[in-house]
């Protein structure tokens, strides 16, 4: 089986330290934090402005990659479903997709609002929202 | 620098063979194709139904990973911008995020509508749309 290598482009700093503290999804969150982009990727940020909504991809480095079915939203009264029909962090490739508001951008530091992601999570991509 | 390993969960089959044939984004596409999920990931599909919109992550295995600025939509009359403020396939980690309509699902084969992705592209994740 061919595999591919993901290189972090930055890291998230925020005050969410455990899953219990984290909102279930970005659309339920007012949490703020900062995305620190590594200097070698600075040129890639050209065009991102305060007030934009950006799509940020995170690599959930503490998620279990071996589980294929979960109780949605961690509620054991919900019947188990395949991870691909949920937004669970548990999945073979633990990538999260969040839509975040850019509160500020200063050189390689982006202040964002709407976080449901744990502190120190690697950032692997940023895109324009459609 | 720590890196992470992505394992394909499946592969796309469709009639888009070149970038010139491909729509610029999924929201501009009526193209149909099939996603073939590898048998070991079948349990993860439980709960996906015809008529759902799913978020599919692709690994763009033919994209240039070394470029940080592009002319948006490939139009050289557009000033160059950082790839992180665009949806260009060119980026350090060439992951595409598409919202696709499930036209049918049969065992490990999902027929989808809305493709802007080339034939034989690896699929790396599927999520519920928020």
PDB file of C-alpha atoms in Angstrom:
ATOM      1  CA  UNK A   1       0.000   0.000   0.000  1.00  0.00           C
ATOM      2  CA  UNK A   2       1.345   3.420  -1.010  1.00  0.00           C
ATOM      3  CA  UNK A   3       1.364   5.998   1.791  1.00  0.00           C
ATOM      4  CA  UNK A   4       1.951   9.765   1.771  1.00  0.00           C
ATOM      5  CA  UNK A   5       3.882  12.051   4.112  1.00  0.00           C
ATOM      6  CA  UNK A   6       2.249  15.092   5.715  1.00  0.00           C
ATOM      7  CA  UNK A   7       4.499  17.879   6.977  1.00  0.00           C
ATOM      8  CA  UNK A   8       3.086  20.327   9.550  1.00  0.00           C
ATOM      9  CA  UNK A   9       2.968  23.944   8.333  1.00  0.00           C
ATOM     10  CA  UNK A  10       2.355  25.275  11.851  1.00  0.00           C
ATOM     11  CA  UNK A  11       0.912  24.631  15.292  1.00  0.00           C
ATOM     12  CA  UNK A  12      -2.178  25.723  17.242  1.00  0.00           C
ATOM     13  CA  UNK A  13      -1.972  27.515  20.575  1.00  0.00           C
ATOM     14  CA  UNK A  14      -5.180  27.687  22.648  1.00  0.00           C
ATOM     15  CA  UNK A  15      -6.558  26.955  26.099  1.00  0.00           C
ATOM     16  CA  UNK A  16      -8.348  23.678  25.244  1.00  0.00           C
ATOM     17  CA  UNK A  17      -6.260  21.000  26.964  1.00  0.00           C
ATOM     18  CA  UNK A  18      -8.617  17.984  27.040  1.00  0.00           C
ATOM     19  CA  UNK A  19     -11.420  16.535  24.875  1.00  0.00           C
ATOM     20  CA  UNK A  20     -13.851  17.198  27.743  1.00  0.00           C
ATOM     21  CA  UNK A  21     -13.118  20.942  27.487  1.00  0.00           C
ATOM     22  CA  UNK A  22     -13.464  21.038  23.703  1.00  0.00           C
ATOM     23  CA  UNK A  23     -16.734  21.864  21.904  1.00  0.00           C
ATOM     24  CA  UNK A  24     -17.971  19.028  19.670  1.00  0.00           C
ATOM     25  CA  UNK A  25     -17.651  21.108  16.506  1.00  0.00           C
ATOM     26  CA  UNK A  26     -16.346  24.460  15.316  1.00  0.00           C
ATOM     27  CA  UNK A  27     -19.861  25.724  14.625  1.00  0.00           C
ATOM     28  CA  UNK A  28     -20.603  25.408  18.364  1.00  0.00           C
ATOM     29  CA  UNK A  29     -17.496  27.285  19.519  1.00  0.00           C
ATOM     30  CA  UNK A  30     -16.512  30.829  20.437  1.00  0.00           C
ATOM     31  CA  UNK A  31     -13.031  29.736  21.591  1.00  0.00           C
ATOM     32  CA  UNK A  32     -10.112  31.858  20.427  1.00  0.00           C
ATOM     33  CA  UNK A  33      -6.514  30.839  19.872  1.00  0.00           C
ATOM     34  CA  UNK A  34      -3.533  31.489  17.627  1.00  0.00           C
ATOM     35  CA  UNK A  35      -2.155  29.555  14.700  1.00  0.00           C
ATOM     36  CA  UNK A  36       1.634  29.904  14.471  1.00  0.00           C
ATOM     37  CA  UNK A  37       2.774  29.232  10.898  1.00  0.00           C
ATOM     38  CA  UNK A  38       6.398  28.156  10.495  1.00  0.00           C
ATOM     39  CA  UNK A  39       8.531  30.890   8.845  1.00  0.00           C
ATOM     40  CA  UNK A  40       9.322  28.874   5.703  1.00  0.00           C
ATOM     41  CA  UNK A  41       5.590  28.958   4.762  1.00  0.00           C
ATOM     42  CA  UNK A  42       5.063  32.727   5.276  1.00  0.00           C
ATOM     43  CA  UNK A  43       4.716  33.455   1.525  1.00  0.00           C
ATOM     44  CA  UNK A  44       1.700  31.137   1.425  1.00  0.00           C
ATOM     45  CA  UNK A  45      -0.299  33.444   3.729  1.00  0.00           C
ATOM     46  CA  UNK A  46      -0.345  36.401   1.297  1.00  0.00           C
ATOM     47  CA  UNK A  47      -3.964  37.452   0.787  1.00  0.00           C
ATOM     48  CA  UNK A  48      -5.428  36.280   4.130  1.00  0.00           C
ATOM     49  CA  UNK A  49      -7.087  39.245   5.846  1.00  0.00           C
ATOM     50  CA  UNK A  50      -8.773  39.992   9.143  1.00  0.00           C
ATOM     51  CA  UNK A  51     -12.486  39.146   8.878  1.00  0.00           C
ATOM     52  CA  UNK A  52     -11.943  36.266   6.424  1.00  0.00           C
ATOM     53  CA  UNK A  53     -13.300  32.817   7.198  1.00  0.00           C
ATOM     54  CA  UNK A  54     -10.602  30.242   6.492  1.00  0.00           C
ATOM     55  CA  UNK A  55     -10.754  26.456   6.258  1.00  0.00           C
ATOM     56  CA  UNK A  56      -8.025  24.989   8.469  1.00  0.00           C
ATOM     57  CA  UNK A  57      -6.907  21.351   8.355  1.00  0.00           C
ATOM     58  CA  UNK A  58      -5.423  19.931  11.566  1.00  0.00           C
ATOM     59  CA  UNK A  59      -3.643  16.622  12.183  1.00  0.00           C
ATOM     60  CA  UNK A  60      -5.253  15.242  15.363  1.00  0.00           C
ATOM     61  CA  UNK A  61      -2.084  13.715  16.770  1.00  0.00           C
ATOM     62  CA  UNK A  62      -3.777  12.296  19.890  1.00  0.00           C
ATOM     63  CA  UNK A  63      -6.681  10.529  18.100  1.00  0.00           C
ATOM     64  CA  UNK A  64      -7.060   6.735  17.847  1.00  0.00           C
ATOM     65  CA  UNK A  65      -6.525   5.689  14.209  1.00  0.00           C
ATOM     66  CA  UNK A  66      -7.615   2.061  14.658  1.00  0.00           C
ATOM     67  CA  UNK A  67     -11.354   2.546  15.367  1.00  0.00           C
ATOM     68  CA  UNK A  68     -13.933   2.444  12.511  1.00  0.00           C
ATOM     69  CA  UNK A  69     -17.216   2.803  14.455  1.00  0.00           C
ATOM     70  CA  UNK A  70     -18.183   5.200  17.247  1.00  0.00           C
ATOM     71  CA  UNK A  71     -21.186   6.444  19.200  1.00  0.00           C
ATOM     72  CA  UNK A  72     -21.897   9.846  17.552  1.00  0.00           C
ATOM     73  CA  UNK A  73     -20.881  12.785  19.759  1.00  0.00           C
ATOM     74  CA  UNK A  74     -19.508  10.280  22.331  1.00  0.00           C
ATOM     75  CA  UNK A  75     -23.052   9.616  23.597  1.00  0.00           C
ATOM     76  CA  UNK A  76     -23.416   5.855  24.246  1.00  0.00           C
ATOM     77  CA  UNK A  77     -27.202   6.132  23.863  1.00  0.00           C
ATOM     78  CA  UNK A  78     -26.565   6.907  20.162  1.00  0.00           C
ATOM     79  CA  UNK A  79     -26.182   3.679  18.138  1.00  0.00           C
ATOM     80  CA  UNK A  80     -22.684   3.112  16.760  1.00  0.00           C
ATOM     81  CA  UNK A  81     -22.003   4.455  13.263  1.00  0.00           C
ATOM     82  CA  UNK A  82     -19.135   4.341  10.842  1.00  0.00           C
ATOM     83  CA  UNK A  83     -16.608   7.100  11.485  1.00  0.00           C
ATOM     84  CA  UNK A  84     -16.960   8.269   7.860  1.00  0.00           C
ATOM     85  CA  UNK A  85     -20.598   9.252   8.549  1.00  0.00           C
ATOM     86  CA  UNK A  86     -19.544  11.349  11.596  1.00  0.00           C
ATOM     87  CA  UNK A  87     -17.163  14.205  12.493  1.00  0.00           C
ATOM     88  CA  UNK A  88     -15.423  12.105  15.201  1.00  0.00           C
ATOM     89  CA  UNK A  89     -11.684  12.783  15.651  1.00  0.00           C
ATOM     90  CA  UNK A  90     -11.269   8.992  15.621  1.00  0.00           C
ATOM     91  CA  UNK A  91     -10.598   7.828  12.020  1.00  0.00           C
ATOM     92  CA  UNK A  92      -7.838   6.170   9.961  1.00  0.00           C
ATOM     93  CA  UNK A  93      -6.349   9.535   8.903  1.00  0.00           C
ATOM     94  CA  UNK A  94      -7.106  11.869  11.835  1.00  0.00           C
ATOM     95  CA  UNK A  95      -7.566  15.117   9.896  1.00  0.00           C
ATOM     96  CA  UNK A  96     -10.002  17.766  11.164  1.00  0.00           C
ATOM     97  CA  UNK A  97     -11.533  20.417   8.890  1.00  0.00           C
ATOM     98  CA  UNK A  98     -12.564  23.626  10.724  1.00  0.00           C
ATOM     99  CA  UNK A  99     -13.990  26.889   9.433  1.00  0.00           C
ATOM    100  CA  UNK A 100     -12.467  29.637  11.560  1.00  0.00           C
ATOM    101  CA  UNK A 101     -12.846  33.420  11.621  1.00  0.00           C
ATOM    102  CA  UNK A 102      -9.603  35.400  11.249  1.00  0.00           C
ATOM    103  CA  UNK A 103      -9.656  37.860  14.158  1.00  0.00           C
ATOM    104  CA  UNK A 104      -6.193  39.175  13.318  1.00  0.00           C
ATOM    105  CA  UNK A 105      -3.129  38.272  11.253  1.00  0.00           C
ATOM    106  CA  UNK A 106       0.352  39.511  12.014  1.00  0.00           C
ATOM    107  CA  UNK A 107       3.300  38.054  10.088  1.00  0.00           C
ATOM    108  CA  UNK A 108       3.131  34.293  10.792  1.00  0.00           C
ATOM    109  CA  UNK A 109       0.570  34.473  13.626  1.00  0.00           C
ATOM    110  CA  UNK A 110      -3.155  34.167  12.872  1.00  0.00           C
ATOM    111  CA  UNK A 111      -5.618  34.803  15.700  1.00  0.00           C
ATOM    112  CA  UNK A 112      -8.743  32.716  15.081  1.00  0.00           C
ATOM    113  CA  UNK A 113     -12.197  32.224  16.589  1.00  0.00           C
ATOM    114  CA  UNK A 114     -14.340  29.069  16.564  1.00  0.00           C
ATOM    115  CA  UNK A 115     -11.904  26.442  17.874  1.00  0.00           C
ATOM    116  CA  UNK A 116     -12.862  22.875  18.785  1.00  0.00           C
ATOM    117  CA  UNK A 117      -9.259  21.610  18.597  1.00  0.00           C
ATOM    118  CA  UNK A 118      -6.764  20.871  21.387  1.00  0.00           C
ATOM    119  CA  UNK A 119      -3.742  23.021  22.220  1.00  0.00           C
ATOM    120  CA  UNK A 120      -0.497  22.087  20.412  1.00  0.00           C
ATOM    121  CA  UNK A 121      -2.274  20.320  17.521  1.00  0.00           C
ATOM    122  CA  UNK A 122      -0.292  20.442  14.247  1.00  0.00           C
ATOM    123  CA  UNK A 123      -1.756  22.548  11.395  1.00  0.00           C
ATOM    124  CA  UNK A 124      -1.342  20.926   7.958  1.00  0.00           C
ATOM    125  CA  UNK A 125      -3.239  23.209   5.536  1.00  0.00           C
ATOM    126  CA  UNK A 126      -5.252  26.418   5.181  1.00  0.00           C
ATOM    127  CA  UNK A 127      -7.710  27.135   2.331  1.00  0.00           C
ATOM    128  CA  UNK A 128     -10.161  29.751   1.202  1.00  0.00           C
ATOM    129  CA  UNK A 129     -13.748  28.973   2.174  1.00  0.00           C
ATOM    130  CA  UNK A 130     -16.085  28.431  -0.792  1.00  0.00           C
TER     131      UNK A 130
ATOM    132  CA  UNK B   1      10.529  18.189  11.955  1.00  0.00           C
ATOM    133  CA  UNK B   2       7.935  15.554  12.863  1.00  0.00           C
ATOM    134  CA  UNK B   3       5.929  14.244   9.905  1.00  0.00           C
ATOM    135  CA  UNK B   4       2.802  12.069   9.724  1.00  0.00           C
ATOM    136  CA  UNK B   5       1.826   9.192   7.458  1.00  0.00           C
ATOM    137  CA  UNK B   6      -1.429   9.207   5.488  1.00  0.00           C
ATOM    138  CA  UNK B   7      -2.825   5.882   4.290  1.00  0.00           C
ATOM    139  CA  UNK B   8      -5.361   5.915   1.426  1.00  0.00           C
ATOM    140  CA  UNK B   9      -8.796   4.522   2.377  1.00  0.00           C
ATOM    141  CA  UNK B  10      -9.875   4.253  -1.266  1.00  0.00           C
ATOM    142  CA  UNK B  11      -9.552   5.614  -4.789  1.00  0.00           C
ATOM    143  CA  UNK B  12     -11.637   7.765  -7.130  1.00  0.00           C
ATOM    144  CA  UNK B  13     -12.811   6.573 -10.541  1.00  0.00           C
ATOM    145  CA  UNK B  14     -14.106   9.247 -12.941  1.00  0.00           C
ATOM    146  CA  UNK B  15     -13.683  10.560 -16.477  1.00  0.00           C
ATOM    147  CA  UNK B  16     -11.600  13.652 -15.591  1.00  0.00           C
ATOM    148  CA  UNK B  17      -8.131  12.839 -16.892  1.00  0.00           C
ATOM    149  CA  UNK B  18      -6.423  16.268 -17.037  1.00  0.00           C
ATOM    150  CA  UNK B  19      -6.557  19.559 -15.098  1.00  0.00           C
ATOM    151  CA  UNK B  20      -7.886  21.247 -18.261  1.00  0.00           C
ATOM    152  CA  UNK B  21     -10.965  18.976 -18.153  1.00  0.00           C
ATOM    153  CA  UNK B  22     -11.596  19.499 -14.437  1.00  0.00           C
ATOM    154  CA  UNK B  23     -13.931  22.177 -13.070  1.00  0.00           C
ATOM    155  CA  UNK B  24     -12.148  24.670 -10.787  1.00  0.00           C
ATOM    156  CA  UNK B  25     -14.217  23.691  -7.743  1.00  0.00           C
ATOM    157  CA  UNK B  26     -16.793  21.124  -6.634  1.00  0.00           C
ATOM    158  CA  UNK B  27     -19.519  23.786  -6.414  1.00  0.00           C
ATOM    159  CA  UNK B  28     -19.131  24.342 -10.183  1.00  0.00           C
ATOM    160  CA  UNK B  29     -19.377  20.670 -11.131  1.00  0.00           C
ATOM    161  CA  UNK B  30     -22.043  18.181 -12.169  1.00  0.00           C
ATOM    162  CA  UNK B  31     -19.451  15.456 -12.871  1.00  0.00           C
ATOM    163  CA  UNK B  32     -20.229  11.993 -11.534  1.00  0.00           C
ATOM    164  CA  UNK B  33     -17.824   9.236 -10.531  1.00  0.00           C
ATOM    165  CA  UNK B  34     -17.369   6.430  -8.044  1.00  0.00           C
ATOM    166  CA  UNK B  35     -15.340   6.238  -4.863  1.00  0.00           C
ATOM    167  CA  UNK B  36     -14.053   2.707  -4.251  1.00  0.00           C
ATOM    168  CA  UNK B  37     -13.345   2.219  -0.550  1.00  0.00           C
ATOM    169  CA  UNK B  38     -10.858  -0.544   0.311  1.00  0.00           C
ATOM    170  CA  UNK B  39     -12.580  -3.540   1.984  1.00  0.00           C
ATOM    171  CA  UNK B  40     -10.768  -3.159   5.335  1.00  0.00           C
ATOM    172  CA  UNK B  41     -12.523   0.215   5.850  1.00  0.00           C
ATOM    173  CA  UNK B  42     -16.087  -0.991   5.037  1.00  0.00           C
ATOM    174  CA  UNK B  43     -17.292  -0.743   8.674  1.00  0.00           C
ATOM    175  CA  UNK B  44     -16.510   2.987   8.613  1.00  0.00           C
ATOM    176  CA  UNK B  45     -19.197   3.608   5.950  1.00  0.00           C
ATOM    177  CA  UNK B  46     -22.130   2.517   8.171  1.00  0.00           C
ATOM    178  CA  UNK B  47     -24.676   5.341   8.223  1.00  0.00           C
ATOM    179  CA  UNK B  48     -23.896   6.943   4.855  1.00  0.00           C
ATOM    180  CA  UNK B  49     -27.088   7.032   2.756  1.00  0.00           C
ATOM    181  CA  UNK B  50     -28.130   7.976  -0.754  1.00  0.00           C
ATOM    182  CA  UNK B  51     -28.996  11.690  -0.816  1.00  0.00           C
ATOM    183  CA  UNK B  52     -26.431  12.627   1.872  1.00  0.00           C
ATOM    184  CA  UNK B  53     -23.839  15.298   1.189  1.00  0.00           C
ATOM    185  CA  UNK B  54     -20.449  14.065   2.343  1.00  0.00           C
ATOM    186  CA  UNK B  55     -17.143  15.874   2.807  1.00  0.00           C
ATOM    187  CA  UNK B  56     -14.416  13.931   1.001  1.00  0.00           C
ATOM    188  CA  UNK B  57     -10.690  14.510   1.467  1.00  0.00           C
ATOM    189  CA  UNK B  58      -8.439  13.592  -1.456  1.00  0.00           C
ATOM    190  CA  UNK B  59      -4.651  13.393  -1.660  1.00  0.00           C
ATOM    191  CA  UNK B  60      -3.756  15.237  -4.894  1.00  0.00           C
ATOM    192  CA  UNK B  61      -0.879  12.968  -5.844  1.00  0.00           C
ATOM    193  CA  UNK B  62      -0.005  14.887  -9.037  1.00  0.00           C
ATOM    194  CA  UNK B  63       0.148  18.389  -7.450  1.00  0.00           C
ATOM    195  CA  UNK B  64       3.359  20.393  -6.984  1.00  0.00           C
ATOM    196  CA  UNK B  65       4.142  20.610  -3.244  1.00  0.00           C
ATOM    197  CA  UNK B  66       6.964  23.150  -3.564  1.00  0.00           C
ATOM    198  CA  UNK B  67       5.021  26.244  -4.700  1.00  0.00           C
ATOM    199  CA  UNK B  68       3.703  28.796  -2.139  1.00  0.00           C
ATOM    200  CA  UNK B  69       2.183  31.452  -4.444  1.00  0.00           C
ATOM    201  CA  UNK B  70      -0.105  31.093  -7.474  1.00  0.00           C
ATOM    202  CA  UNK B  71      -2.298  33.108  -9.821  1.00  0.00           C
ATOM    203  CA  UNK B  72      -5.821  32.367  -8.483  1.00  0.00           C
ATOM    204  CA  UNK B  73      -7.795  30.040 -10.772  1.00  0.00           C
ATOM    205  CA  UNK B  74      -4.697  29.718 -12.996  1.00  0.00           C
ATOM    206  CA  UNK B  75      -5.486  33.105 -14.590  1.00  0.00           C
ATOM    207  CA  UNK B  76      -2.204  35.034 -15.018  1.00  0.00           C
ATOM    208  CA  UNK B  77      -4.112  38.338 -15.060  1.00  0.00           C
ATOM    209  CA  UNK B  78      -4.913  37.656 -11.378  1.00  0.00           C
ATOM    210  CA  UNK B  79      -2.052  38.870  -9.120  1.00  0.00           C
ATOM    211  CA  UNK B  80      -0.199  36.066  -7.324  1.00  0.00           C
ATOM    212  CA  UNK B  81      -1.483  35.111  -3.899  1.00  0.00           C
ATOM    213  CA  UNK B  82      -0.407  32.741  -1.168  1.00  0.00           C
ATOM    214  CA  UNK B  83      -1.738  29.229  -1.714  1.00  0.00           C
ATOM    215  CA  UNK B  84      -3.327  29.273   1.771  1.00  0.00           C
ATOM    216  CA  UNK B  85      -5.700  32.058   0.640  1.00  0.00           C
ATOM    217  CA  UNK B  86      -6.797  30.004  -2.419  1.00  0.00           C
ATOM    218  CA  UNK B  87      -8.241  26.564  -3.254  1.00  0.00           C
ATOM    219  CA  UNK B  88      -5.326  25.733  -5.607  1.00  0.00           C
ATOM    220  CA  UNK B  89      -4.283  22.061  -5.696  1.00  0.00           C
ATOM    221  CA  UNK B  90      -0.700  23.346  -5.371  1.00  0.00           C
ATOM    222  CA  UNK B  91       0.247  23.490  -1.650  1.00  0.00           C
ATOM    223  CA  UNK B  92       2.707  21.868   0.804  1.00  0.00           C
ATOM    224  CA  UNK B  93       0.218  19.135   1.778  1.00  0.00           C
ATOM    225  CA  UNK B  94      -1.899  18.610  -1.365  1.00  0.00           C
ATOM    226  CA  UNK B  95      -5.212  17.725   0.289  1.00  0.00           C
ATOM    227  CA  UNK B  96      -8.501  18.675  -1.399  1.00  0.00           C
ATOM    228  CA  UNK B  97     -11.775  19.041   0.509  1.00  0.00           C
ATOM    229  CA  UNK B  98     -14.902  18.439  -1.630  1.00  0.00           C
ATOM    230  CA  UNK B  99     -18.580  18.376  -0.711  1.00  0.00           C
ATOM    231  CA  UNK B 100     -20.174  15.660  -2.848  1.00  0.00           C
ATOM    232  CA  UNK B 101     -23.718  14.348  -3.206  1.00  0.00           C
ATOM    233  CA  UNK B 102     -24.140  10.604  -2.617  1.00  0.00           C
ATOM    234  CA  UNK B 103     -26.067   9.381  -5.670  1.00  0.00           C
ATOM    235  CA  UNK B 104     -25.845   5.750  -4.550  1.00  0.00           C
ATOM    236  CA  UNK B 105     -23.941   3.534  -2.123  1.00  0.00           C
ATOM    237  CA  UNK B 106     -23.482  -0.187  -2.601  1.00  0.00           C
ATOM    238  CA  UNK B 107     -21.141  -2.067  -0.281  1.00  0.00           C
ATOM    239  CA  UNK B 108     -17.749  -0.315  -0.740  1.00  0.00           C
ATOM    240  CA  UNK B 109     -18.699   1.719  -3.843  1.00  0.00           C
ATOM    241  CA  UNK B 110     -20.105   5.240  -3.460  1.00  0.00           C
ATOM    242  CA  UNK B 111     -21.436   6.988  -6.581  1.00  0.00           C
ATOM    243  CA  UNK B 112     -20.964  10.741  -6.149  1.00  0.00           C
ATOM    244  CA  UNK B 113     -21.851  13.944  -7.982  1.00  0.00           C
ATOM    245  CA  UNK B 114     -19.916  17.245  -7.968  1.00  0.00           C
ATOM    246  CA  UNK B 115     -16.399  16.122  -8.838  1.00  0.00           C
ATOM    247  CA  UNK B 116     -13.507  18.481  -9.620  1.00  0.00           C
ATOM    248  CA  UNK B 117     -10.834  15.820  -8.943  1.00  0.00           C
ATOM    249  CA  UNK B 118      -8.818  13.726 -11.413  1.00  0.00           C
ATOM    250  CA  UNK B 119      -9.345  10.015 -12.052  1.00  0.00           C
ATOM    251  CA  UNK B 120      -7.326   7.641  -9.853  1.00  0.00           C
ATOM    252  CA  UNK B 121      -6.802  10.194  -7.065  1.00  0.00           C
ATOM    253  CA  UNK B 122      -6.409   8.576  -3.605  1.00  0.00           C
ATOM    254  CA  UNK B 123      -9.223   9.168  -1.075  1.00  0.00           C
ATOM    255  CA  UNK B 124      -7.975   9.730   2.480  1.00  0.00           C
ATOM    256  CA  UNK B 125     -11.076  10.594   4.540  1.00  0.00           C
ATOM    257  CA  UNK B 126     -14.870  11.024   4.454  1.00  0.00           C
ATOM    258  CA  UNK B 127     -16.858  13.109   6.981  1.00  0.00           C
ATOM    259  CA  UNK B 128     -20.379  14.228   7.664  1.00  0.00           C
ATOM    260  CA  UNK B 129     -21.115  17.733   6.375  1.00  0.00           C
ATOM    261  CA  UNK B 130     -21.961  20.238   9.109  1.00  0.00           C
TER     262      UNK B 130
END
